[in-house]
Amino acid sequence: MQLDTASDENLMVVTVREDRMDAAIALDFKDAMRDLTSDGPDRVILNLEQVRFLDSSGLGALIGAMKQLGNRRKLELAGLNPAVEKVFKLTRMDSIFTIHANIAVALSGSTLEIAPSAGRAHAC
Amino acid sequence: MRAELTSGQVDMTQTTDNGNTVELRLTFLSAKANVRAALASVMSGIGAMKLCDDDKSTVELVLAEVLNNVAEHAYREEGGGIIELHLRQAGQGLICRVLDNGAAMPSSTLPAGYPPNPNRPRELQPEGGFGWFLIRKLTSDLAYFRRQDRNILSFQIAVGQAVLSN
């Protein structure tokens, strides 16, 4: 499971470098997020631009990652592909996260730079 | 019975009749990596149906939920149990059957799949229990039988665009 991070004093961006967030990696993801976000800025943005498929286990892991940040800190999501967004909408879990259309929108006003998602997931 | 399966192998037969109806039969051993491989085989196998992206993602999601449930609950994550998946295109639907030799559903009944509640406080949001909600939401004619030592789950996924676009 590959997660890339970039952060400054205000926010941390975690970019998921996986095509699928499913039952096969849900537990690894939650553990890795616990390690990456054990301390750091209050605002954590999860960049999901590369993720093409999310199932209920992946959704559960995202909720777990949000909960383990506690109440003071915040997990935001960016760059949901249509198949991923569908799972959020069907379960109405889109309303418990702040969701940004893409990582550029999420980072507006920030000077933090992140590596591009290898040319993927951007509109043509 | 087919030749013995090795772990990590997905056995798939694909037939297309003269009406271009796609039919797939897959057999594989329960393991999360094999569920991934089986889904990839299905998605490539139903390519001839020319489904729109939204239908494709529905099919992939429903099958992922059903197959992971079998691996996690019927076979209790032990691996090595045989899962059979049968898909057949019929009109505006994909008729699906999943068979396994694992434990029966508790009380021989499918889980209710209650709708998630986004208004619950964040710290009380469950991290699971979405699977059967999604399956019930995205399928019709859902039926479960226990026959001898086998679980048989059947359901239909609506894929309306397929017929229209042909």
mmCIF file of C-alpha atoms in Angstrom:
data_model
loop_
_atom_site.group_PDB
_atom_site.id
_atom_site.type_symbol
_atom_site.label_atom_id
_atom_site.label_comp_id
_atom_site.label_asym_id
_atom_site.label_seq_id
_atom_site.Cartn_x
_atom_site.Cartn_y
_atom_site.Cartn_z
ATOM 1 C CA MET A 1 0.000 0.000 0.000
ATOM 2 C CA GLN A 2 1.604 3.251 -1.069
ATOM 3 C CA LEU A 3 0.745 6.595 0.508
ATOM 4 C CA ASP A 4 2.753 9.747 -0.241
ATOM 5 C CA THR A 5 2.681 12.679 2.119
ATOM 6 C CA ALA A 6 3.477 16.371 1.959
ATOM 7 C CA SER A 7 2.896 18.809 4.774
ATOM 8 C CA ASP A 8 3.561 22.239 6.202
ATOM 9 C CA GLU A 9 2.528 23.750 9.523
ATOM 10 C CA ASN A 10 -1.109 24.129 8.401
ATOM 11 C CA LEU A 11 -2.010 20.969 6.596
ATOM 12 C CA MET A 12 -0.940 17.525 5.500
ATOM 13 C CA VAL A 13 -1.779 15.957 2.148
ATOM 14 C CA VAL A 14 -1.824 12.175 1.930
ATOM 15 C CA THR A 15 -1.932 10.923 -1.658
ATOM 16 C CA VAL A 16 -3.187 7.373 -2.141
ATOM 17 C CA ARG A 17 -1.043 5.709 -4.824
ATOM 18 C CA GLU A 18 -3.387 2.784 -5.319
ATOM 19 C CA ASP A 19 -6.045 2.091 -7.947
ATOM 20 C CA ARG A 20 -8.259 0.225 -5.508
ATOM 21 C CA MET A 21 -9.300 0.784 -1.920
ATOM 22 C CA ASP A 22 -10.952 -2.519 -1.170
ATOM 23 C CA ALA A 23 -11.134 -5.331 1.359
ATOM 24 C CA ALA A 24 -7.606 -6.419 0.414
ATOM 25 C CA ILE A 25 -5.985 -3.223 1.694
ATOM 26 C CA ALA A 26 -8.524 -1.651 4.060
ATOM 27 C CA LEU A 27 -6.764 -2.676 7.273
ATOM 28 C CA ASP A 28 -3.312 -1.719 5.959
ATOM 29 C CA PHE A 29 -4.661 1.652 4.941
ATOM 30 C CA LYS A 30 -6.148 2.389 8.336
ATOM 31 C CA ASP A 31 -2.932 1.329 10.109
ATOM 32 C CA ALA A 32 -0.773 3.392 7.757
ATOM 33 C CA MET A 33 -3.000 6.430 8.284
ATOM 34 C CA ARG A 34 -2.727 6.006 12.043
ATOM 35 C CA ASP A 35 1.075 6.088 11.765
ATOM 36 C CA LEU A 36 1.142 9.016 9.335
ATOM 37 C CA THR A 37 -1.310 11.184 11.239
ATOM 38 C CA SER A 38 -0.386 10.346 14.833
ATOM 39 C CA ASP A 39 0.692 13.963 15.099
ATOM 40 C CA GLY A 40 0.909 16.900 12.731
ATOM 41 C CA PRO A 41 -1.388 19.611 11.412
ATOM 42 C CA ASP A 42 -5.084 19.694 12.276
ATOM 43 C CA ARG A 43 -6.097 19.606 8.651
ATOM 44 C CA VAL A 44 -5.453 16.369 6.730
ATOM 45 C CA ILE A 45 -6.454 16.132 3.069
ATOM 46 C CA LEU A 46 -6.644 12.714 1.476
ATOM 47 C CA ASN A 47 -5.990 12.872 -2.252
ATOM 48 C CA LEU A 48 -7.981 10.056 -3.909
ATOM 49 C CA GLU A 49 -7.437 11.063 -7.552
ATOM 50 C CA GLN A 50 -5.733 7.792 -8.412
ATOM 51 C CA VAL A 51 -8.361 5.581 -6.754
ATOM 52 C CA ARG A 52 -10.675 4.030 -9.336
ATOM 53 C CA PHE A 53 -12.564 1.627 -7.095
ATOM 54 C CA LEU A 54 -13.844 1.815 -3.537
ATOM 55 C CA ASP A 55 -15.906 -0.873 -1.808
ATOM 56 C CA SER A 56 -17.592 -0.921 1.606
ATOM 57 C CA SER A 57 -14.360 -2.056 3.283
ATOM 58 C CA GLY A 58 -12.492 0.864 1.752
ATOM 59 C CA LEU A 59 -15.249 3.236 2.853
ATOM 60 C CA GLY A 60 -15.082 1.792 6.374
ATOM 61 C CA ALA A 61 -11.318 2.363 6.415
ATOM 62 C CA LEU A 62 -11.798 6.002 5.393
ATOM 63 C CA ILE A 63 -14.306 6.494 8.207
ATOM 64 C CA GLY A 64 -11.877 4.793 10.581
ATOM 65 C CA ALA A 65 -9.076 7.109 9.438
ATOM 66 C CA MET A 66 -11.332 10.087 10.079
ATOM 67 C CA LYS A 67 -12.305 8.859 13.551
ATOM 68 C CA GLN A 68 -8.758 8.180 14.638
ATOM 69 C CA LEU A 69 -7.913 11.858 13.990
ATOM 70 C CA GLY A 70 -10.178 12.754 16.905
ATOM 71 C CA ASN A 71 -12.631 15.622 17.108
ATOM 72 C CA ARG A 72 -10.207 18.531 16.935
ATOM 73 C CA ARG A 73 -8.535 17.484 13.691
ATOM 74 C CA LYS A 74 -10.223 17.066 10.358
ATOM 75 C CA LEU A 75 -9.979 14.627 7.438
ATOM 76 C CA GLU A 76 -10.978 16.066 4.071
ATOM 77 C CA LEU A 77 -11.217 14.182 0.786
ATOM 78 C CA ALA A 78 -10.240 15.364 -2.683
ATOM 79 C CA GLY A 79 -10.503 14.043 -6.237
ATOM 80 C CA LEU A 80 -13.225 11.397 -6.026
ATOM 81 C CA ASN A 81 -13.620 9.473 -9.258
ATOM 82 C CA PRO A 82 -17.238 8.711 -10.295
ATOM 83 C CA ALA A 83 -17.178 5.092 -9.050
ATOM 84 C CA VAL A 84 -15.821 6.271 -5.690
ATOM 85 C CA GLU A 85 -18.259 9.146 -5.426
ATOM 86 C CA LYS A 86 -21.146 6.776 -6.116
ATOM 87 C CA VAL A 87 -20.360 4.749 -2.974
ATOM 88 C CA PHE A 88 -20.299 7.943 -0.883
ATOM 89 C CA LYS A 89 -23.599 9.148 -2.335
ATOM 90 C CA LEU A 90 -25.420 5.807 -1.978
ATOM 91 C CA THR A 91 -24.400 5.488 1.667
ATOM 92 C CA ARG A 92 -24.853 9.249 2.299
ATOM 93 C CA MET A 93 -21.381 9.260 3.814
ATOM 94 C CA ASP A 94 -20.549 12.189 1.518
ATOM 95 C CA SER A 95 -22.207 14.367 4.149
ATOM 96 C CA ILE A 96 -19.815 13.440 6.968
ATOM 97 C CA PHE A 97 -16.672 14.499 5.051
ATOM 98 C CA THR A 98 -15.643 17.747 3.451
ATOM 99 C CA ILE A 99 -15.148 16.719 -0.180
ATOM 100 C CA HIS A 100 -13.188 18.820 -2.692
ATOM 101 C CA ALA A 101 -13.562 18.368 -6.446
ATOM 102 C CA ASN A 102 -9.810 17.954 -6.806
ATOM 103 C CA ILE A 103 -6.603 18.498 -4.921
ATOM 104 C CA ALA A 104 -5.984 21.913 -6.498
ATOM 105 C CA VAL A 105 -9.274 23.185 -5.086
ATOM 106 C CA ALA A 106 -8.495 21.655 -1.712
ATOM 107 C CA LEU A 107 -5.128 23.435 -1.670
ATOM 108 C CA SER A 108 -6.332 26.846 -2.812
ATOM 109 C CA GLY A 109 -4.788 29.476 -0.597
ATOM 110 C CA SER A 110 -2.026 27.104 0.464
ATOM 111 C CA THR A 111 1.559 27.272 -0.734
ATOM 112 C CA LEU A 112 2.082 23.543 -0.238
ATOM 113 C CA GLU A 113 3.232 21.722 -3.363
ATOM 114 C CA ILE A 114 2.559 18.078 -4.006
ATOM 115 C CA ALA A 115 3.847 15.716 -6.652
ATOM 116 C CA PRO A 116 1.375 15.215 -9.513
ATOM 117 C CA SER A 117 -0.574 11.939 -9.651
ATOM 118 C CA ALA A 118 1.521 10.617 -12.534
ATOM 119 C CA GLY A 119 -0.669 12.321 -15.116
ATOM 120 C CA ARG A 120 -3.781 10.455 -14.073
ATOM 121 C CA ALA A 121 -7.251 11.401 -12.963
ATOM 122 C CA HIS A 122 -7.130 14.902 -14.368
ATOM 123 C CA ALA A 123 -9.714 16.035 -16.838
ATOM 124 C CA CYS A 124 -8.462 15.876 -20.405
ATOM 125 C CA MET B 1 -15.809 -30.859 -10.823
ATOM 126 C CA ARG B 2 -12.973 -29.099 -12.511
ATOM 127 C CA ALA B 3 -9.338 -29.925 -12.226
ATOM 128 C CA GLU B 4 -7.971 -28.924 -8.869
ATOM 129 C CA LEU B 5 -7.549 -25.203 -8.388
ATOM 130 C CA THR B 6 -4.329 -23.796 -7.111
ATOM 131 C CA SER B 7 -4.357 -20.788 -4.842
ATOM 132 C CA GLY B 8 -4.134 -17.570 -6.769
ATOM 133 C CA GLN B 9 -5.768 -19.039 -9.833
ATOM 134 C CA VAL B 10 -9.093 -17.941 -11.244
ATOM 135 C CA ASP B 11 -10.703 -20.372 -13.636
ATOM 136 C CA MET B 12 -13.084 -18.636 -16.046
ATOM 137 C CA THR B 13 -15.067 -19.868 -19.003
ATOM 138 C CA GLN B 14 -16.756 -17.380 -21.251
ATOM 139 C CA THR B 15 -19.445 -18.182 -23.771
ATOM 140 C CA THR B 16 -21.258 -15.876 -26.115
ATOM 141 C CA ASP B 17 -24.271 -17.235 -27.936
ATOM 142 C CA ASN B 18 -25.383 -16.109 -31.379
ATOM 143 C CA GLY B 19 -27.550 -13.407 -29.823
ATOM 144 C CA ASN B 20 -24.337 -12.001 -28.308
ATOM 145 C CA THR B 21 -25.478 -12.924 -24.814
ATOM 146 C CA VAL B 22 -22.467 -13.098 -22.575
ATOM 147 C CA GLU B 23 -22.222 -15.857 -19.993
ATOM 148 C CA LEU B 24 -19.335 -16.235 -17.540
ATOM 149 C CA ARG B 25 -18.512 -18.991 -15.076
ATOM 150 C CA LEU B 26 -15.714 -18.468 -12.602
ATOM 151 C CA THR B 27 -14.273 -20.743 -9.957
ATOM 152 C CA PHE B 28 -11.610 -19.667 -7.492
ATOM 153 C CA LEU B 29 -10.416 -20.188 -3.947
ATOM 154 C CA SER B 30 -11.508 -17.703 -1.314
ATOM 155 C CA ALA B 31 -8.828 -15.118 -0.591
ATOM 156 C CA LYS B 32 -8.989 -11.364 -0.949
ATOM 157 C CA ALA B 33 -6.325 -11.356 -3.649
ATOM 158 C CA ASN B 34 -8.367 -13.919 -5.592
ATOM 159 C CA VAL B 35 -11.507 -11.829 -5.239
ATOM 160 C CA ARG B 36 -9.573 -8.979 -6.861
ATOM 161 C CA ALA B 37 -8.382 -11.262 -9.640
ATOM 162 C CA ALA B 38 -11.891 -12.654 -10.166
ATOM 163 C CA LEU B 39 -13.336 -9.137 -10.419
ATOM 164 C CA ALA B 40 -10.702 -8.211 -12.995
ATOM 165 C CA SER B 41 -11.640 -11.327 -15.001
ATOM 166 C CA VAL B 42 -15.342 -10.468 -14.818
ATOM 167 C CA MET B 43 -14.786 -6.874 -15.876
ATOM 168 C CA SER B 44 -12.787 -8.016 -18.854
ATOM 169 C CA GLY B 45 -15.280 -10.825 -19.582
ATOM 170 C CA ILE B 46 -18.289 -8.510 -19.698
ATOM 171 C CA GLY B 47 -16.440 -6.088 -21.980
ATOM 172 C CA ALA B 48 -18.479 -7.409 -24.912
ATOM 173 C CA MET B 49 -21.637 -6.128 -23.222
ATOM 174 C CA LYS B 50 -20.465 -2.546 -23.866
ATOM 175 C CA LEU B 51 -21.803 -1.250 -20.579
ATOM 176 C CA CYS B 52 -21.503 2.404 -19.654
ATOM 177 C CA ASP B 53 -18.989 3.294 -16.929
ATOM 178 C CA ASP B 54 -21.721 3.743 -14.338
ATOM 179 C CA ASP B 55 -23.132 0.257 -14.959
ATOM 180 C CA LYS B 56 -19.646 -1.232 -14.923
ATOM 181 C CA SER B 57 -18.879 0.299 -11.575
ATOM 182 C CA THR B 58 -22.199 -0.979 -10.195
ATOM 183 C CA VAL B 59 -21.434 -4.520 -11.346
ATOM 184 C CA GLU B 60 -17.927 -4.380 -9.905
ATOM 185 C CA LEU B 61 -19.129 -2.956 -6.593
ATOM 186 C CA VAL B 62 -21.955 -5.467 -6.078
ATOM 187 C CA LEU B 63 -19.757 -8.432 -6.955
ATOM 188 C CA ALA B 64 -16.947 -7.158 -4.703
ATOM 189 C CA GLU B 65 -19.359 -6.887 -1.778
ATOM 190 C CA VAL B 66 -20.868 -10.322 -2.350
ATOM 191 C CA LEU B 67 -17.564 -12.119 -2.923
ATOM 192 C CA ASN B 68 -15.776 -10.463 -0.021
ATOM 193 C CA ASN B 69 -18.704 -11.417 2.219
ATOM 194 C CA VAL B 70 -18.270 -15.047 1.210
ATOM 195 C CA ALA B 71 -14.517 -14.918 1.873
ATOM 196 C CA GLU B 72 -14.894 -13.079 5.183
ATOM 197 C CA HIS B 73 -18.002 -14.669 6.677
ATOM 198 C CA ALA B 74 -18.933 -17.946 4.989
ATOM 199 C CA TYR B 75 -15.255 -19.008 4.894
ATOM 200 C CA ARG B 76 -14.251 -16.867 7.912
ATOM 201 C CA GLU B 77 -11.115 -15.531 6.201
ATOM 202 C CA GLU B 78 -9.638 -19.023 6.238
ATOM 203 C CA GLY B 79 -8.993 -19.184 2.520
ATOM 204 C CA GLY B 80 -9.038 -22.342 0.476
ATOM 205 C CA GLY B 81 -12.824 -22.542 0.122
ATOM 206 C CA ILE B 82 -14.217 -22.758 -3.383
ATOM 207 C CA ILE B 83 -16.309 -19.856 -4.671
ATOM 208 C CA GLU B 84 -18.275 -20.198 -7.888
ATOM 209 C CA LEU B 85 -19.678 -17.219 -9.725
ATOM 210 C CA HIS B 86 -22.052 -17.451 -12.637
ATOM 211 C CA LEU B 87 -23.115 -14.399 -14.642
ATOM 212 C CA ARG B 88 -25.527 -14.308 -17.525
ATOM 213 C CA GLN B 89 -26.773 -11.357 -19.480
ATOM 214 C CA ALA B 90 -30.569 -11.357 -19.823
ATOM 215 C CA GLY B 91 -32.447 -8.435 -21.279
ATOM 216 C CA GLN B 92 -31.609 -5.362 -19.255
ATOM 217 C CA GLY B 93 -30.030 -7.261 -16.440
ATOM 218 C CA LEU B 94 -27.101 -9.357 -15.404
ATOM 219 C CA ILE B 95 -28.310 -12.491 -13.633
ATOM 220 C CA CYS B 96 -25.801 -13.569 -10.994
ATOM 221 C CA ARG B 97 -25.382 -16.670 -8.862
ATOM 222 C CA VAL B 98 -22.730 -17.175 -6.226
ATOM 223 C CA LEU B 99 -22.130 -20.604 -4.679
ATOM 224 C CA ASP B 100 -19.885 -21.587 -1.798
ATOM 225 C CA ASN B 101 -19.438 -24.425 0.673
ATOM 226 C CA GLY B 102 -18.871 -22.199 3.704
ATOM 227 C CA ALA B 103 -20.928 -21.554 6.817
ATOM 228 C CA ALA B 104 -24.630 -20.789 6.380
ATOM 229 C CA MET B 105 -26.017 -17.307 6.843
ATOM 230 C CA PRO B 106 -26.987 -16.771 10.512
ATOM 231 C CA SER B 107 -30.640 -17.819 10.931
ATOM 232 C CA SER B 108 -30.554 -18.743 7.233
ATOM 233 C CA THR B 109 -31.485 -15.148 6.459
ATOM 234 C CA LEU B 110 -29.740 -12.430 4.517
ATOM 235 C CA PRO B 111 -28.659 -9.419 6.584
ATOM 236 C CA ALA B 112 -31.123 -6.527 6.520
ATOM 237 C CA GLY B 113 -28.581 -3.970 5.315
ATOM 238 C CA TYR B 114 -29.978 -1.009 7.225
ATOM 239 C CA PRO B 115 -29.339 2.392 5.656
ATOM 240 C CA PRO B 116 -26.350 4.227 7.127
ATOM 241 C CA ASN B 117 -27.174 7.263 9.241
ATOM 242 C CA PRO B 118 -25.022 10.290 8.398
ATOM 243 C CA ASN B 119 -26.580 12.293 11.230
ATOM 244 C CA ARG B 120 -24.999 10.141 13.912
ATOM 245 C CA PRO B 121 -22.088 11.864 15.698
ATOM 246 C CA ARG B 122 -18.831 11.388 13.851
ATOM 247 C CA GLU B 123 -17.179 9.380 16.614
ATOM 248 C CA LEU B 124 -20.102 6.928 16.594
ATOM 249 C CA GLN B 125 -20.136 6.303 12.850
ATOM 250 C CA PRO B 126 -19.744 2.572 12.204
ATOM 251 C CA GLU B 127 -16.798 1.533 10.044
ATOM 252 C CA GLY B 128 -18.664 -1.321 8.422
ATOM 253 C CA GLY B 129 -22.094 -2.720 7.707
ATOM 254 C CA PHE B 130 -22.404 -0.941 4.364
ATOM 255 C CA GLY B 131 -22.017 -4.087 2.281
ATOM 256 C CA TRP B 132 -25.515 -5.508 2.459
ATOM 257 C CA PHE B 133 -27.061 -2.066 2.212
ATOM 258 C CA LEU B 134 -25.203 -1.555 -1.088
ATOM 259 C CA ILE B 135 -26.056 -5.044 -2.362
ATOM 260 C CA ARG B 136 -29.746 -4.568 -1.601
ATOM 261 C CA LYS B 137 -29.757 -1.069 -3.073
ATOM 262 C CA LEU B 138 -28.140 -2.101 -6.359
ATOM 263 C CA THR B 139 -29.754 -5.488 -7.033
ATOM 264 C CA SER B 140 -33.196 -6.984 -7.495
ATOM 265 C CA ASP B 141 -34.598 -10.491 -7.027
ATOM 266 C CA LEU B 142 -32.137 -11.183 -4.235
ATOM 267 C CA ALA B 143 -32.576 -14.746 -2.960
ATOM 268 C CA TYR B 144 -30.620 -17.024 -0.662
ATOM 269 C CA PHE B 145 -30.848 -20.792 -0.337
ATOM 270 C CA ARG B 146 -28.935 -23.305 1.677
ATOM 271 C CA ARG B 147 -28.875 -26.596 -0.203
ATOM 272 C CA GLN B 148 -27.067 -29.471 1.454
ATOM 273 C CA ASP B 149 -23.786 -27.854 2.486
ATOM 274 C CA ARG B 150 -23.846 -25.060 -0.039
ATOM 275 C CA ASN B 151 -24.851 -21.436 0.039
ATOM 276 C CA ILE B 152 -26.551 -20.233 -3.112
ATOM 277 C CA LEU B 153 -27.118 -16.519 -3.570
ATOM 278 C CA SER B 154 -28.857 -15.211 -6.642
ATOM 279 C CA PHE B 155 -29.663 -11.696 -7.718
ATOM 280 C CA GLN B 156 -29.959 -9.447 -10.709
ATOM 281 C CA ILE B 157 -28.114 -6.222 -11.511
ATOM 282 C CA ALA B 158 -29.895 -3.823 -13.824
ATOM 283 C CA VAL B 159 -27.667 -2.721 -16.691
ATOM 284 C CA GLY B 160 -30.229 -1.020 -18.891
ATOM 285 C CA GLN B 161 -27.895 0.880 -21.169
ATOM 286 C CA ALA B 162 -26.347 -2.300 -22.569
ATOM 287 C CA VAL B 163 -29.344 -3.273 -24.638
ATOM 288 C CA LEU B 164 -30.149 0.231 -25.779
ATOM 289 C CA SER B 165 -26.643 0.921 -27.047
ATOM 290 C CA ASN B 166 -26.522 -2.271 -29.125
#
